[in-house]
GROMACS .gro file of N, CA and C in nm:
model
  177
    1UNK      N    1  12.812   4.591  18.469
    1UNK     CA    2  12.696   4.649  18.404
    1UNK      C    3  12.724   4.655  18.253
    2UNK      N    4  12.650   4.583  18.164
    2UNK     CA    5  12.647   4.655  17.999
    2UNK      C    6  12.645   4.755  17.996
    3UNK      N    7  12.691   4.783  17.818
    3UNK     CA    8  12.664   4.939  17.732
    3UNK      C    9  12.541   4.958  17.803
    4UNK      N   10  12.416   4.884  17.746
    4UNK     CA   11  12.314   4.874  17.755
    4UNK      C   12  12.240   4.923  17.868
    5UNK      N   13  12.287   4.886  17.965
    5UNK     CA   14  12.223   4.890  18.088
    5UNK      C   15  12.297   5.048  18.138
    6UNK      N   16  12.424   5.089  18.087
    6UNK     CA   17  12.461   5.220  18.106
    6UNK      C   18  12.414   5.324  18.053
    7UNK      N   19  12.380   5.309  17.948
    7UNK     CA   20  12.297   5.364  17.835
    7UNK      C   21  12.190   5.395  17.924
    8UNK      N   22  12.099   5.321  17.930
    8UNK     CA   23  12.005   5.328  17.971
    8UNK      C   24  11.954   5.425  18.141
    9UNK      N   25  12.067   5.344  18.234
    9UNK     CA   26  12.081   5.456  18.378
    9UNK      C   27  12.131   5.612  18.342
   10UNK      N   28  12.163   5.625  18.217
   10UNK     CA   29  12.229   5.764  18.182
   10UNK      C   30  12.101   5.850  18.200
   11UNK      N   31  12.060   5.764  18.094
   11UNK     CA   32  11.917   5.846  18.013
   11UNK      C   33  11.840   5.889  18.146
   12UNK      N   34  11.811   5.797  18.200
   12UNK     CA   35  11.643   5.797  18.301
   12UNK      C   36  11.740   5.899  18.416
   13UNK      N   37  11.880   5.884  18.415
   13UNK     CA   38  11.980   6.023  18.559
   13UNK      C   39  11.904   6.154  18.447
   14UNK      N   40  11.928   6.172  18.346
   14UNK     CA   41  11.978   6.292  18.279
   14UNK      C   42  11.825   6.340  18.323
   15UNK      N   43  11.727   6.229  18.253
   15UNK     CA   44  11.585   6.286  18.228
   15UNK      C   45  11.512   6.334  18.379
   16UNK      N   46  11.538   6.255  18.494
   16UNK     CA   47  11.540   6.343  18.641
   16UNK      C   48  11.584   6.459  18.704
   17UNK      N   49  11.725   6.447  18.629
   17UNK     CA   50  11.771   6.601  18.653
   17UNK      C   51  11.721   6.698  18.617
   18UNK      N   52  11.664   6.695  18.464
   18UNK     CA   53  11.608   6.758  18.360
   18UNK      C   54  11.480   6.788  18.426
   19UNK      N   55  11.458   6.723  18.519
   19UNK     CA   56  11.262   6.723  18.542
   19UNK      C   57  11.255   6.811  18.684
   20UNK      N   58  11.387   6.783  18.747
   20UNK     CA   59  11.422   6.898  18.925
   20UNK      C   60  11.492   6.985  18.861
   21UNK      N   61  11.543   7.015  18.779
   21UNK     CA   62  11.663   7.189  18.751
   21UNK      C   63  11.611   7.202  18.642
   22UNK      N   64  11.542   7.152  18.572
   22UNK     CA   65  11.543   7.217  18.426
   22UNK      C   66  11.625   7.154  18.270
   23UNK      N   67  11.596   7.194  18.194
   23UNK     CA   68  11.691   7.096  18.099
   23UNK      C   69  11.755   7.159  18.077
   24UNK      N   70  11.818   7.316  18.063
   24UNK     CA   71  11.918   7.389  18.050
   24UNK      C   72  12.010   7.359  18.160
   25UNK      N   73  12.013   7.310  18.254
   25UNK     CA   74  12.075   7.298  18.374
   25UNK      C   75  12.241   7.208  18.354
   26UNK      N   76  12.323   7.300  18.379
   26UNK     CA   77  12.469   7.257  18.335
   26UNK      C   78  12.484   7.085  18.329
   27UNK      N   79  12.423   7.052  18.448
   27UNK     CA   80  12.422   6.924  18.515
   27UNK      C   81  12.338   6.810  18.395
   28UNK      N   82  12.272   6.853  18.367
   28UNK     CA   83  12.198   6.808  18.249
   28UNK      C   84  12.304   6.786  18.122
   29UNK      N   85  12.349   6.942  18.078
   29UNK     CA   86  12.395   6.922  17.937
   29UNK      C   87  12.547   6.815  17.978
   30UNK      N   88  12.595   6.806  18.089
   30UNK     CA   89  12.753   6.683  18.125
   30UNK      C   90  12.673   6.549  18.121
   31UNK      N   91  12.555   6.531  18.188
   31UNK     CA   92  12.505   6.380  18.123
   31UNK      C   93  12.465   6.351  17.994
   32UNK      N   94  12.395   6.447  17.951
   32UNK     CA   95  12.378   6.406  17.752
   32UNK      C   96  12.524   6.378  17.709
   33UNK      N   97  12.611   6.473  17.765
   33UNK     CA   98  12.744   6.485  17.712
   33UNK      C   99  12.779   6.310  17.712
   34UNK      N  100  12.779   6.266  17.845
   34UNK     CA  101  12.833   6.097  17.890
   34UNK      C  102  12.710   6.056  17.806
   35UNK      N  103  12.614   6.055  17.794
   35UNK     CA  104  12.495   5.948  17.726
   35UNK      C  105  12.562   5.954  17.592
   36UNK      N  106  12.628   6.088  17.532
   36UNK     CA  107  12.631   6.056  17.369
   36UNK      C  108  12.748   5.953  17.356
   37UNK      N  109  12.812   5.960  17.424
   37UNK     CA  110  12.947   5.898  17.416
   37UNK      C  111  12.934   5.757  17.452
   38UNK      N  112  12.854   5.683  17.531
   38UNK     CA  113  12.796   5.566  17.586
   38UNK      C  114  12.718   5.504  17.391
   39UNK      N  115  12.628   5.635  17.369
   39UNK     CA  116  12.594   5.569  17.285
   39UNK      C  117  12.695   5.573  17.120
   40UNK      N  118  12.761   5.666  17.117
   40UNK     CA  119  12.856   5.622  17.031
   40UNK      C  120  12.941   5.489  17.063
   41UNK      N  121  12.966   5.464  17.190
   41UNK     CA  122  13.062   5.352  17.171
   41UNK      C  123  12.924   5.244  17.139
   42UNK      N  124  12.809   5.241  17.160
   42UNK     CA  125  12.766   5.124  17.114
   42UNK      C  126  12.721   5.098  17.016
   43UNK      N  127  12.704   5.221  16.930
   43UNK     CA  128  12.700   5.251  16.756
   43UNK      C  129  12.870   5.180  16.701
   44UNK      N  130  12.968   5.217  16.769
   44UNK     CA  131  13.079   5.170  16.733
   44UNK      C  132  13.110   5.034  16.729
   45UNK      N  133  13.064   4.994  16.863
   45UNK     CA  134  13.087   4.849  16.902
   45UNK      C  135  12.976   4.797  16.774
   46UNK      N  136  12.864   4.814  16.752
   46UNK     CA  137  12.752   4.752  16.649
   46UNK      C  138  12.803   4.743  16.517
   47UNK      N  139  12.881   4.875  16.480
   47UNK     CA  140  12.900   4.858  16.331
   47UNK      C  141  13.009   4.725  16.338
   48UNK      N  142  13.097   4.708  16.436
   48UNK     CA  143  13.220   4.654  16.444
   48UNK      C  144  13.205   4.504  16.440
   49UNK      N  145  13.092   4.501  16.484
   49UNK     CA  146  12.971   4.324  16.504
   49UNK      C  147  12.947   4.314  16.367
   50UNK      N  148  12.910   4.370  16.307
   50UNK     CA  149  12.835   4.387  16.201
   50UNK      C  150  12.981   4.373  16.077
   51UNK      N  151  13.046   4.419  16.102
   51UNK     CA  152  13.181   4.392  16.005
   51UNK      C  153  13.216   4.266  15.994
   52UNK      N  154  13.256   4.230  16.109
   52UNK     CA  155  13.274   4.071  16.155
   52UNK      C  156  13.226   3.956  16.103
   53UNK      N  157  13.055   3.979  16.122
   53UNK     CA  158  12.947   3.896  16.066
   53UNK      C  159  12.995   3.909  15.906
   54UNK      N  160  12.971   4.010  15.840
   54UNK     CA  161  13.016   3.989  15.687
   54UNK      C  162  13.119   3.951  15.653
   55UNK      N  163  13.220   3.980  15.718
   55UNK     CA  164  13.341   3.870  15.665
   55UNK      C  165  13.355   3.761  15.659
   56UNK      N  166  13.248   3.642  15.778
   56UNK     CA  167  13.267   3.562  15.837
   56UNK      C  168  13.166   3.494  15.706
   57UNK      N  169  13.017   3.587  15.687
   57UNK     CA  170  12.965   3.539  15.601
   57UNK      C  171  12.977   3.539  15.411
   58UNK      N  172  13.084   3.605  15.418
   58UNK     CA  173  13.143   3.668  15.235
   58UNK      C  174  13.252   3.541  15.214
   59UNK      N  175  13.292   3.471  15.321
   59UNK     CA  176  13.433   3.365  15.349
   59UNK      C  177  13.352   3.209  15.289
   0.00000   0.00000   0.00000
């Protein structure tokens, strides 16, 4: 499975849970917790693409 596609099953778990317990619901705030981190690594992984590309294109 991609970032992408993890990213994404995070969101639509969290936002179900959120919609049967509530959004205060512990269970809730441990998946935002995994979604932020899913999406930091793909903010990370992007800038890291993005470094690459300019070196490749500054050369």
């Amino acid at each position: 499975m991609t970032l992408d596609e993890q990213i994404e099953n995070t969101r639509a778990h969290m936002i179900k849970i959120a919609a049967d317990k509530g959004i205060r619901d512990p269970r809730v705030i441990q998946v935002s917790m995994k979604l932020d981190k899913l999406i930091n690594e793909f903010l990370y992984r992007s800038r890291k693409k993005s470094q690459v590309i300019n070196i490749i294109v500054s050369h």
